[in-house]
PDB file of N, CA and C in Angstrom:
ATOM      1  N   MET P1363     136.500 104.505  75.012  1.00  0.00           N
ATOM      2  CA  MET P1363     137.055 105.674  74.421  1.00  0.00           C
ATOM      3  C   MET P1363     138.427 105.362  73.867  1.00  0.00           C
ATOM      4  N   SER P1364     138.752 105.918  72.741  1.00  0.00           N
ATOM      5  CA  SER P1364     140.088 105.708  72.197  1.00  0.00           C
ATOM      6  C   SER P1364     140.912 106.966  72.425  1.00  0.00           C
ATOM      7  N   THR P1365     142.207 106.781  72.429  1.00  0.00           N
ATOM      8  CA  THR P1365     143.119 107.899  72.594  1.00  0.00           C
ATOM      9  C   THR P1365     143.699 108.283  71.242  1.00  0.00           C
ATOM     10  N   ALA P1366     144.359 109.409  71.183  1.00  0.00           N
ATOM     11  CA  ALA P1366     145.023 109.817  69.951  1.00  0.00           C
ATOM     12  C   ALA P1366     146.059 108.773  69.550  1.00  0.00           C
ATOM     13  N   ALA P1367     146.778 108.239  70.544  1.00  0.00           N
ATOM     14  CA  ALA P1367     147.793 107.224  70.247  1.00  0.00           C
ATOM     15  C   ALA P1367     147.162 105.968  69.669  1.00  0.00           C
ATOM     16  N   ASP P1368     146.004 105.579  70.180  1.00  0.00           N
ATOM     17  CA  ASP P1368     145.319 104.390  69.670  1.00  0.00           C
ATOM     18  C   ASP P1368     144.775 104.602  68.264  1.00  0.00           C
ATOM     19  N   SER P1369     144.394 105.831  67.954  1.00  0.00           N
ATOM     20  CA  SER P1369     143.773 106.101  66.659  1.00  0.00           C
ATOM     21  C   SER P1369     144.790 106.333  65.547  1.00  0.00           C
ATOM     22  N   GLY P1370     146.078 106.443  65.909  1.00  0.00           N
ATOM     23  CA  GLY P1370     147.091 106.713  64.908  1.00  0.00           C
ATOM     24  C   GLY P1370     147.199 108.184  64.577  1.00  0.00           C
ATOM     25  N   CYS P1371     146.472 109.015  65.279  1.00  0.00           N
ATOM     26  CA  CYS P1371     146.491 110.461  65.068  1.00  0.00           C
ATOM     27  C   CYS P1371     147.223 111.100  66.235  1.00  0.00           C
ATOM     28  N   ASP P1372     148.513 111.374  66.071  1.00  0.00           N
ATOM     29  CA  ASP P1372     149.328 111.914  67.155  1.00  0.00           C
ATOM     30  C   ASP P1372     149.013 113.372  67.465  1.00  0.00           C
ATOM     31  N   ASN P1373     148.393 114.083  66.555  1.00  0.00           N
ATOM     32  CA  ASN P1373     148.176 115.509  66.742  1.00  0.00           C
ATOM     33  C   ASN P1373     146.712 115.856  66.954  1.00  0.00           C
ATOM     34  N   LEU P1374     145.977 115.009  67.628  1.00  0.00           N
ATOM     35  CA  LEU P1374     144.567 115.270  67.879  1.00  0.00           C
ATOM     36  C   LEU P1374     144.437 116.522  68.744  1.00  0.00           C
ATOM     37  N   PRO P1375     143.762 117.552  68.241  1.00  0.00           N
ATOM     38  CA  PRO P1375     143.578 118.761  69.060  1.00  0.00           C
ATOM     39  C   PRO P1375     142.728 118.444  70.285  1.00  0.00           C
ATOM     40  N   PRO P1376     143.088 119.001  71.451  1.00  0.00           N
ATOM     41  CA  PRO P1376     142.306 118.714  72.657  1.00  0.00           C
ATOM     42  C   PRO P1376     140.812 118.985  72.487  1.00  0.00           C
ATOM     43  N   ALA P1377     140.451 120.015  71.754  1.00  0.00           N
ATOM     44  CA  ALA P1377     139.034 120.354  71.582  1.00  0.00           C
ATOM     45  C   ALA P1377     138.260 119.251  70.864  1.00  0.00           C
ATOM     46  N   TRP P1378     138.926 118.377  70.129  1.00  0.00           N
ATOM     47  CA  TRP P1378     138.274 117.290  69.393  1.00  0.00           C
ATOM     48  C   TRP P1378     138.171 116.003  70.201  1.00  0.00           C
ATOM     49  N   SER P1379     138.766 115.978  71.365  1.00  0.00           N
ATOM     50  CA  SER P1379     138.798 114.760  72.164  1.00  0.00           C
ATOM     51  C   SER P1379     137.413 114.385  72.672  1.00  0.00           C
ATOM     52  N   SER P1380     137.062 113.120  72.513  1.00  0.00           N
ATOM     53  CA  SER P1380     135.778 112.649  73.035  1.00  0.00           C
ATOM     54  C   SER P1380     135.762 112.695  74.564  1.00  0.00           C
ATOM     55  N   SER P1381     136.928 112.743  75.187  1.00  0.00           N
ATOM     56  CA  SER P1381     137.012 112.832  76.644  1.00  0.00           C
ATOM     57  C   SER P1381     136.451 114.151  77.173  1.00  0.00           C
ATOM     58  N   ARG P1382     136.359 115.152  76.333  1.00  0.00           N
ATOM     59  CA  ARG P1382     135.835 116.453  76.769  1.00  0.00           C
ATOM     60  C   ARG P1382     134.352 116.371  77.133  1.00  0.00           C
ATOM     61  N   SER P1383     133.671 115.310  76.715  1.00  0.00           N
ATOM     62  CA  SER P1383     132.254 115.164  77.061  1.00  0.00           C
ATOM     63  C   SER P1383     132.050 114.594  78.464  1.00  0.00           C
ATOM     64  N   ILE P1384     133.103 114.124  79.095  1.00  0.00           N
ATOM     65  CA  ILE P1384     133.004 113.569  80.448  1.00  0.00           C
ATOM     66  C   ILE P1384     132.798 114.714  81.433  1.00  0.00           C
ATOM     67  N   LYS P1385     131.813 114.554  82.295  1.00  0.00           N
ATOM     68  CA  LYS P1385     131.497 115.601  83.272  1.00  0.00           C
ATOM     69  C   LYS P1385     131.520 115.081  84.715  1.00  0.00           C
ATOM     70  N   VAL P1386     132.002 113.880  84.920  1.00  0.00           N
ATOM     71  CA  VAL P1386     132.065 113.262  86.242  1.00  0.00           C
ATOM     72  C   VAL P1386     133.534 113.035  86.610  1.00  0.00           C
ATOM     73  N   PRO P1387     133.838 112.734  87.869  1.00  0.00           N
ATOM     74  CA  PRO P1387     135.233 112.472  88.238  1.00  0.00           C
ATOM     75  C   PRO P1387     135.842 111.378  87.360  1.00  0.00           C
ATOM     76  N   ALA P1388     137.111 111.545  87.028  1.00  0.00           N
ATOM     77  CA  ALA P1388     137.804 110.582  86.172  1.00  0.00           C
ATOM     78  C   ALA P1388     139.190 110.293  86.732  1.00  0.00           C
ATOM     79  N   LEU P1389     139.621 109.065  86.542  1.00  0.00           N
ATOM     80  CA  LEU P1389     140.922 108.619  87.034  1.00  0.00           C
ATOM     81  C   LEU P1389     141.752 108.093  85.868  1.00  0.00           C
ATOM     82  N   LEU P1390     142.963 108.603  85.744  1.00  0.00           N
ATOM     83  CA  LEU P1390     143.922 108.101  84.765  1.00  0.00           C
ATOM     84  C   LEU P1390     144.855 107.143  85.498  1.00  0.00           C
ATOM     85  N   VAL P1391     145.045 105.947  84.962  1.00  0.00           N
ATOM     86  CA  VAL P1391     145.955 104.977  85.554  1.00  0.00           C
ATOM     87  C   VAL P1391     146.921 104.543  84.466  1.00  0.00           C
ATOM     88  N   VAL P1392     148.207 104.714  84.727  1.00  0.00           N
ATOM     89  CA  VAL P1392     149.218 104.416  83.720  1.00  0.00           C
ATOM     90  C   VAL P1392     150.464 103.886  84.422  1.00  0.00           C
ATOM     91  N   GLY P1393     151.168 102.993  83.735  1.00  0.00           N
ATOM     92  CA  GLY P1393     152.457 102.528  84.248  1.00  0.00           C
ATOM     93  C   GLY P1393     153.540 103.537  83.911  1.00  0.00           C
ATOM     94  N   ASP P1394     154.516 103.685  84.777  1.00  0.00           N
ATOM     95  CA  ASP P1394     155.551 104.693  84.527  1.00  0.00           C
ATOM     96  C   ASP P1394     156.451 104.340  83.347  1.00  0.00           C
ATOM     97  N   LYS P1395     156.354 103.125  82.869  1.00  0.00           N
ATOM     98  CA  LYS P1395     157.127 102.710  81.693  1.00  0.00           C
ATOM     99  C   LYS P1395     156.227 102.500  80.472  1.00  0.00           C
ATOM    100  N   ASP P1396     155.008 102.977  80.555  1.00  0.00           N
ATOM    101  CA  ASP P1396     154.038 102.847  79.467  1.00  0.00           C
ATOM    102  C   ASP P1396     154.531 103.613  78.239  1.00  0.00           C
ATOM    103  N   GLN P1397     154.410 103.000  77.087  1.00  0.00           N
ATOM    104  CA  GLN P1397     154.836 103.654  75.845  1.00  0.00           C
ATOM    105  C   GLN P1397     154.014 104.903  75.547  1.00  0.00           C
ATOM    106  N   TYR P1398     152.815 105.005  76.130  1.00  0.00           N
ATOM    107  CA  TYR P1398     151.974 106.170  75.895  1.00  0.00           C
ATOM    108  C   TYR P1398     152.219 107.297  76.893  1.00  0.00           C
ATOM    109  N   CYS P1399     153.071 107.067  77.880  1.00  0.00           N
ATOM    110  CA  CYS P1399     153.402 108.134  78.817  1.00  0.00           C
ATOM    111  C   CYS P1399     154.179 109.191  78.034  1.00  0.00           C
ATOM    112  N   THR P1400     153.750 110.419  78.139  1.00  0.00           N
ATOM    113  CA  THR P1400     154.239 111.459  77.237  1.00  0.00           C
ATOM    114  C   THR P1400     155.413 112.263  77.775  1.00  0.00           C
ATOM    115  N   THR P1401     155.969 111.862  78.903  1.00  0.00           N
ATOM    116  CA  THR P1401     157.116 112.581  79.451  1.00  0.00           C
ATOM    117  C   THR P1401     158.207 111.590  79.823  1.00  0.00           C
ATOM    118  N   ASP P1402     159.418 112.107  80.007  1.00  0.00           N
ATOM    119  CA  ASP P1402     160.529 111.238  80.407  1.00  0.00           C
ATOM    120  C   ASP P1402     160.317 110.670  81.807  1.00  0.00           C
ATOM    121  N   ALA P1403     159.857 111.503  82.725  1.00  0.00           N
ATOM    122  CA  ALA P1403     159.579 111.075  84.091  1.00  0.00           C
ATOM    123  C   ALA P1403     158.072 111.103  84.290  1.00  0.00           C
ATOM    124  N   CYS P1404     157.449 109.940  84.165  1.00  0.00           N
ATOM    125  CA  CYS P1404     155.995 109.845  84.252  1.00  0.00           C
ATOM    126  C   CYS P1404     155.574 109.893  85.716  1.00  0.00           C
ATOM    127  N   THR P1405     154.903 110.976  86.080  1.00  0.00           N
ATOM    128  CA  THR P1405     154.407 111.170  87.439  1.00  0.00           C
ATOM    129  C   THR P1405     152.931 111.568  87.352  1.00  0.00           C
ATOM    130  N   PRO P1406     152.206 111.469  88.456  1.00  0.00           N
ATOM    131  CA  PRO P1406     150.823 111.951  88.411  1.00  0.00           C
ATOM    132  C   PRO P1406     150.743 113.414  87.952  1.00  0.00           C
ATOM    133  N   LYS P1407     151.646 114.235  88.427  1.00  0.00           N
ATOM    134  CA  LYS P1407     151.648 115.657  88.045  1.00  0.00           C
ATOM    135  C   LYS P1407     151.887 115.843  86.545  1.00  0.00           C
ATOM    136  N   SER P1408     152.851 115.103  85.981  1.00  0.00           N
ATOM    137  CA  SER P1408     153.124 115.242  84.541  1.00  0.00           C
ATOM    138  C   SER P1408     151.983 114.674  83.700  1.00  0.00           C
ATOM    139  N   MET P1409     151.376 113.578  84.167  1.00  0.00           N
ATOM    140  CA  MET P1409     150.236 113.017  83.438  1.00  0.00           C
ATOM    141  C   MET P1409     149.080 114.003  83.411  1.00  0.00           C
ATOM    142  N   LEU P1410     148.777 114.598  84.557  1.00  0.00           N
ATOM    143  CA  LEU P1410     147.673 115.562  84.619  1.00  0.00           C
ATOM    144  C   LEU P1410     147.970 116.777  83.753  1.00  0.00           C
ATOM    145  N   ALA P1411     149.197 117.247  83.770  1.00  0.00           N
ATOM    146  CA  ALA P1411     149.557 118.412  82.950  1.00  0.00           C
ATOM    147  C   ALA P1411     149.376 118.116  81.463  1.00  0.00           C
ATOM    148  N   ASN P1412     149.740 116.918  81.037  1.00  0.00           N
ATOM    149  CA  ASN P1412     149.634 116.560  79.622  1.00  0.00           C
ATOM    150  C   ASN P1412     148.224 116.183  79.198  1.00  0.00           C
ATOM    151  N   GLU P1413     147.470 115.575  80.080  1.00  0.00           N
ATOM    152  CA  GLU P1413     146.140 115.081  79.722  1.00  0.00           C
ATOM    153  C   GLU P1413     145.015 116.067  80.005  1.00  0.00           C
ATOM    154  N   ARG P1414     145.229 117.003  80.908  1.00  0.00           N
ATOM    155  CA  ARG P1414     144.175 117.931  81.312  1.00  0.00           C
ATOM    156  C   ARG P1414     143.471 118.617  80.148  1.00  0.00           C
ATOM    157  N   PRO P1415     144.185 119.076  79.116  1.00  0.00           N
ATOM    158  CA  PRO P1415     143.505 119.757  78.001  1.00  0.00           C
ATOM    159  C   PRO P1415     142.491 118.882  77.259  1.00  0.00           C
ATOM    160  N   TYR P1416     142.585 117.575  77.406  1.00  0.00           N
ATOM    161  CA  TYR P1416     141.697 116.658  76.699  1.00  0.00           C
ATOM    162  C   TYR P1416     140.406 116.368  77.467  1.00  0.00           C
ATOM    163  N   TYR P1417     140.253 116.995  78.636  1.00  0.00           N
ATOM    164  CA  TYR P1417     139.080 116.794  79.476  1.00  0.00           C
ATOM    165  C   TYR P1417     138.391 118.125  79.744  1.00  0.00           C
ATOM    166  N   SER P1418     137.119 118.062  80.015  1.00  0.00           N
ATOM    167  CA  SER P1418     136.335 119.235  80.371  1.00  0.00           C
ATOM    168  C   SER P1418     136.875 119.849  81.666  1.00  0.00           C
ATOM    169  N   ASP P1419     136.719 121.149  81.801  1.00  0.00           N
ATOM    170  CA  ASP P1419     137.099 121.816  83.045  1.00  0.00           C
ATOM    171  C   ASP P1419     136.239 121.360  84.215  1.00  0.00           C
ATOM    172  N   LYS P1420     135.115 120.728  83.918  1.00  0.00           N
ATOM    173  CA  LYS P1420     134.198 120.272  84.956  1.00  0.00           C
ATOM    174  C   LYS P1420     134.612 118.940  85.573  1.00  0.00           C
ATOM    175  N   VAL P1421     135.610 118.290  84.992  1.00  0.00           N
ATOM    176  CA  VAL P1421     136.036 116.979  85.467  1.00  0.00           C
ATOM    177  C   VAL P1421     137.029 117.123  86.615  1.00  0.00           C
ATOM    178  N   ASP P1422     136.757 116.398  87.695  1.00  0.00           N
ATOM    179  CA  ASP P1422     137.732 116.269  88.773  1.00  0.00           C
ATOM    180  C   ASP P1422     138.664 115.138  88.344  1.00  0.00           C
ATOM    181  N   LEU P1423     139.785 115.505  87.726  1.00  0.00           N
ATOM    182  CA  LEU P1423     140.700 114.540  87.113  1.00  0.00           C
ATOM    183  C   LEU P1423     141.842 114.223  88.068  1.00  0.00           C
ATOM    184  N   LYS P1424     142.065 112.942  88.296  1.00  0.00           N
ATOM    185  CA  LYS P1424     143.156 112.457  89.142  1.00  0.00           C
ATOM    186  C   LYS P1424     143.986 111.465  88.332  1.00  0.00           C
ATOM    187  N   ALA P1425     145.207 111.189  88.819  1.00  0.00           N
ATOM    188  CA  ALA P1425     146.085 110.250  88.119  1.00  0.00           C
ATOM    189  C   ALA P1425     146.822 109.362  89.114  1.00  0.00           C
ATOM    190  N   ILE P1426     146.989 108.121  88.714  1.00  0.00           N
ATOM    191  CA  ILE P1426     147.818 107.157  89.441  1.00  0.00           C
ATOM    192  C   ILE P1426     148.865 106.661  88.453  1.00  0.00           C
ATOM    193  N   VAL P1427     150.135 106.700  88.862  1.00  0.00           N
ATOM    194  CA  VAL P1427     151.213 106.143  88.045  1.00  0.00           C
ATOM    195  C   VAL P1427     151.763 104.940  88.787  1.00  0.00           C
ATOM    196  N   VAL P1428     151.698 103.788  88.142  1.00  0.00           N
ATOM    197  CA  VAL P1428     152.137 102.538  88.751  1.00  0.00           C
ATOM    198  C   VAL P1428     153.640 102.367  88.496  1.00  0.00           C
ATOM    199  N   PRO P1429     154.444 102.295  89.562  1.00  0.00           N
ATOM    200  CA  PRO P1429     155.892 102.162  89.395  1.00  0.00           C
ATOM    201  C   PRO P1429     156.290 100.850  88.718  1.00  0.00           C
ATOM    202  N   ASP P1430     157.339 100.929  87.913  1.00  0.00           N
ATOM    203  CA  ASP P1430     157.947  99.756  87.264  1.00  0.00           C
ATOM    204  C   ASP P1430     156.943  98.930  86.465  1.00  0.00           C
ATOM    205  N   SER P1431     155.978  99.597  85.849  1.00  0.00           N
ATOM    206  CA  SER P1431     154.946  98.901  85.091  1.00  0.00           C
ATOM    207  C   SER P1431     154.828  99.508  83.699  1.00  0.00           C
ATOM    208  N   GLY P1432     154.379  98.687  82.777  1.00  0.00           N
ATOM    209  CA  GLY P1432     154.144  99.145  81.417  1.00  0.00           C
ATOM    210  C   GLY P1432     152.689  99.494  81.191  1.00  0.00           C
ATOM    211  N   HIS P1433     152.205  99.212  79.985  1.00  0.00           N
ATOM    212  CA  HIS P1433     150.859  99.624  79.599  1.00  0.00           C
ATOM    213  C   HIS P1433     149.765  98.847  80.325  1.00  0.00           C
ATOM    214  N   ASP P1434     149.926  97.560  80.508  1.00  0.00           N
ATOM    215  CA  ASP P1434     148.868  96.754  81.122  1.00  0.00           C
ATOM    216  C   ASP P1434     149.160  96.563  82.607  1.00  0.00           C
ATOM    217  N   VAL P1435     148.730  97.533  83.402  1.00  0.00           N
ATOM    218  CA  VAL P1435     149.025  97.504  84.836  1.00  0.00           C
ATOM    219  C   VAL P1435     148.339  96.332  85.533  1.00  0.00           C
ATOM    220  N   GLN P1436     147.288  95.782  84.939  1.00  0.00           N
ATOM    221  CA  GLN P1436     146.588  94.650  85.551  1.00  0.00           C
ATOM    222  C   GLN P1436     147.371  93.339  85.430  1.00  0.00           C
ATOM    223  N   LEU P1437     148.367  93.296  84.564  1.00  0.00           N
ATOM    224  CA  LEU P1437     149.192  92.093  84.441  1.00  0.00           C
ATOM    225  C   LEU P1437     150.487  92.211  85.236  1.00  0.00           C
ATOM    226  N   HIS P1438     150.691  93.339  85.887  1.00  0.00           N
ATOM    227  CA  HIS P1438     151.913  93.556  86.650  1.00  0.00           C
ATOM    228  C   HIS P1438     151.778  92.929  88.030  1.00  0.00           C
ATOM    229  N   LYS P1439     152.916  92.593  88.623  1.00  0.00           N
ATOM    230  CA  LYS P1439     152.893  91.964  89.951  1.00  0.00           C
ATOM    231  C   LYS P1439     152.309  92.866  91.030  1.00  0.00           C
ATOM    232  N   SER P1440     152.214  94.164  90.753  1.00  0.00           N
ATOM    233  CA  SER P1440     151.642  95.098  91.729  1.00  0.00           C
ATOM    234  C   SER P1440     150.152  95.362  91.478  1.00  0.00           C
ATOM    235  N   ALA P1441     149.499  94.520  90.687  1.00  0.00           N
ATOM    236  CA  ALA P1441     148.083  94.741  90.349  1.00  0.00           C
ATOM    237  C   ALA P1441     147.196  94.853  91.585  1.00  0.00           C
ATOM    238  N   ALA P1442     147.469  94.085  92.613  1.00  0.00           N
ATOM    239  CA  ALA P1442     146.639  94.150  93.822  1.00  0.00           C
ATOM    240  C   ALA P1442     146.720  95.530  94.473  1.00  0.00           C
ATOM    241  N   GLN P1443     147.921  96.106  94.519  1.00  0.00           N
ATOM    242  CA  GLN P1443     148.078  97.446  95.094  1.00  0.00           C
ATOM    243  C   GLN P1443     147.432  98.497  94.190  1.00  0.00           C
ATOM    244  N   THR P1444     147.556  98.322  92.889  1.00  0.00           N
ATOM    245  CA  THR P1444     146.931  99.251  91.945  1.00  0.00           C
ATOM    246  C   THR P1444     145.420  99.198  92.099  1.00  0.00           C
ATOM    247  N   ASN P1445     144.868  98.007  92.189  1.00  0.00           N
ATOM    248  CA  ASN P1445     143.425  97.858  92.367  1.00  0.00           C
ATOM    249  C   ASN P1445     142.961  98.493  93.675  1.00  0.00           C
ATOM    250  N   ALA P1446     143.752  98.340  94.726  1.00  0.00           N
ATOM    251  CA  ALA P1446     143.394  98.955  96.007  1.00  0.00           C
ATOM    252  C   ALA P1446     143.364 100.480  95.875  1.00  0.00           C
ATOM    253  N   ALA P1447     144.331 101.050  95.153  1.00  0.00           N
ATOM    254  CA  ALA P1447     144.357 102.500  94.944  1.00  0.00           C
ATOM    255  C   ALA P1447     143.170 102.956  94.101  1.00  0.00           C
ATOM    256  N   ILE P1448     142.812 102.171  93.094  1.00  0.00           N
ATOM    257  CA  ILE P1448     141.656 102.496  92.253  1.00  0.00           C
ATOM    258  C   ILE P1448     140.374 102.433  93.085  1.00  0.00           C
ATOM    259  N   LEU P1449     140.221 101.379  93.874  1.00  0.00           N
ATOM    260  CA  LEU P1449     139.021 101.249  94.703  1.00  0.00           C
ATOM    261  C   LEU P1449     138.933 102.369  95.739  1.00  0.00           C
ATOM    262  N   GLN P1450     140.073 102.809  96.270  1.00  0.00           N
ATOM    263  CA  GLN P1450     140.063 103.928  97.209  1.00  0.00           C
ATOM    264  C   GLN P1450     139.610 105.202  96.502  1.00  0.00           C
ATOM    265  N   TRP P1451     140.088 105.400  95.264  1.00  0.00           N
ATOM    266  CA  TRP P1451     139.660 106.574  94.487  1.00  0.00           C
ATOM    267  C   TRP P1451     138.144 106.527  94.254  1.00  0.00           C
ATOM    268  N   VAL P1452     137.628 105.346  93.893  1.00  0.00           N
ATOM    269  CA  VAL P1452     136.177 105.196  93.678  1.00  0.00           C
ATOM    270  C   VAL P1452     135.435 105.553  94.952  1.00  0.00           C
ATOM    271  N   LYS P1453     135.874 105.021  96.067  1.00  0.00           N
ATOM    272  CA  LYS P1453     135.225 105.301  97.347  1.00  0.00           C
ATOM    273  C   LYS P1453     135.229 106.804  97.633  1.00  0.00           C
ATOM    274  N   ASP P1454     136.363 107.454  97.434  1.00  0.00           N
ATOM    275  CA  ASP P1454     136.471 108.892  97.677  1.00  0.00           C
ATOM    276  C   ASP P1454     135.610 109.697  96.699  1.00  0.00           C
ATOM    277  N   ALA P1455     135.537 109.238  95.449  1.00  0.00           N
ATOM    278  CA  ALA P1455     134.826 109.973  94.411  1.00  0.00           C
ATOM    279  C   ALA P1455     133.311 109.925  94.587  1.00  0.00           C
ATOM    280  N   VAL P1456     132.802 108.850  95.153  1.00  0.00           N
ATOM    281  CA  VAL P1456     131.343 108.709  95.272  1.00  0.00           C
ATOM    282  C   VAL P1456     130.815 109.040  96.663  1.00  0.00           C
ATOM    283  N   SER P1457     131.710 109.293  97.592  1.00  0.00           N
ATOM    284  CA  SER P1457     131.225 109.593  98.950  1.00  0.00           C
ATOM    285  C   SER P1457     131.118 111.073  99.200  1.00  0.00           C
TER     286      SER P1457
END
């Protein structure tokens, strides 16, 4: 899936988002220094507030913000902790 930022369209209306077709639990993972973070203080709460309109109301949407990380959280020194948090979310989501 591409984002509005990836497509070069900064004003993509939420109703047009392809993410609205998702009907299963979803996890947003972003670094707090990511250029795509849409607030000054990137927190799970701010990410959910900004991204929620782009998802169906049926989605159980969660967010993880990786401290001191940019866009590619898998290349950050905290990748092991991020992966552990992602795997815990998967375990919780499917059980």
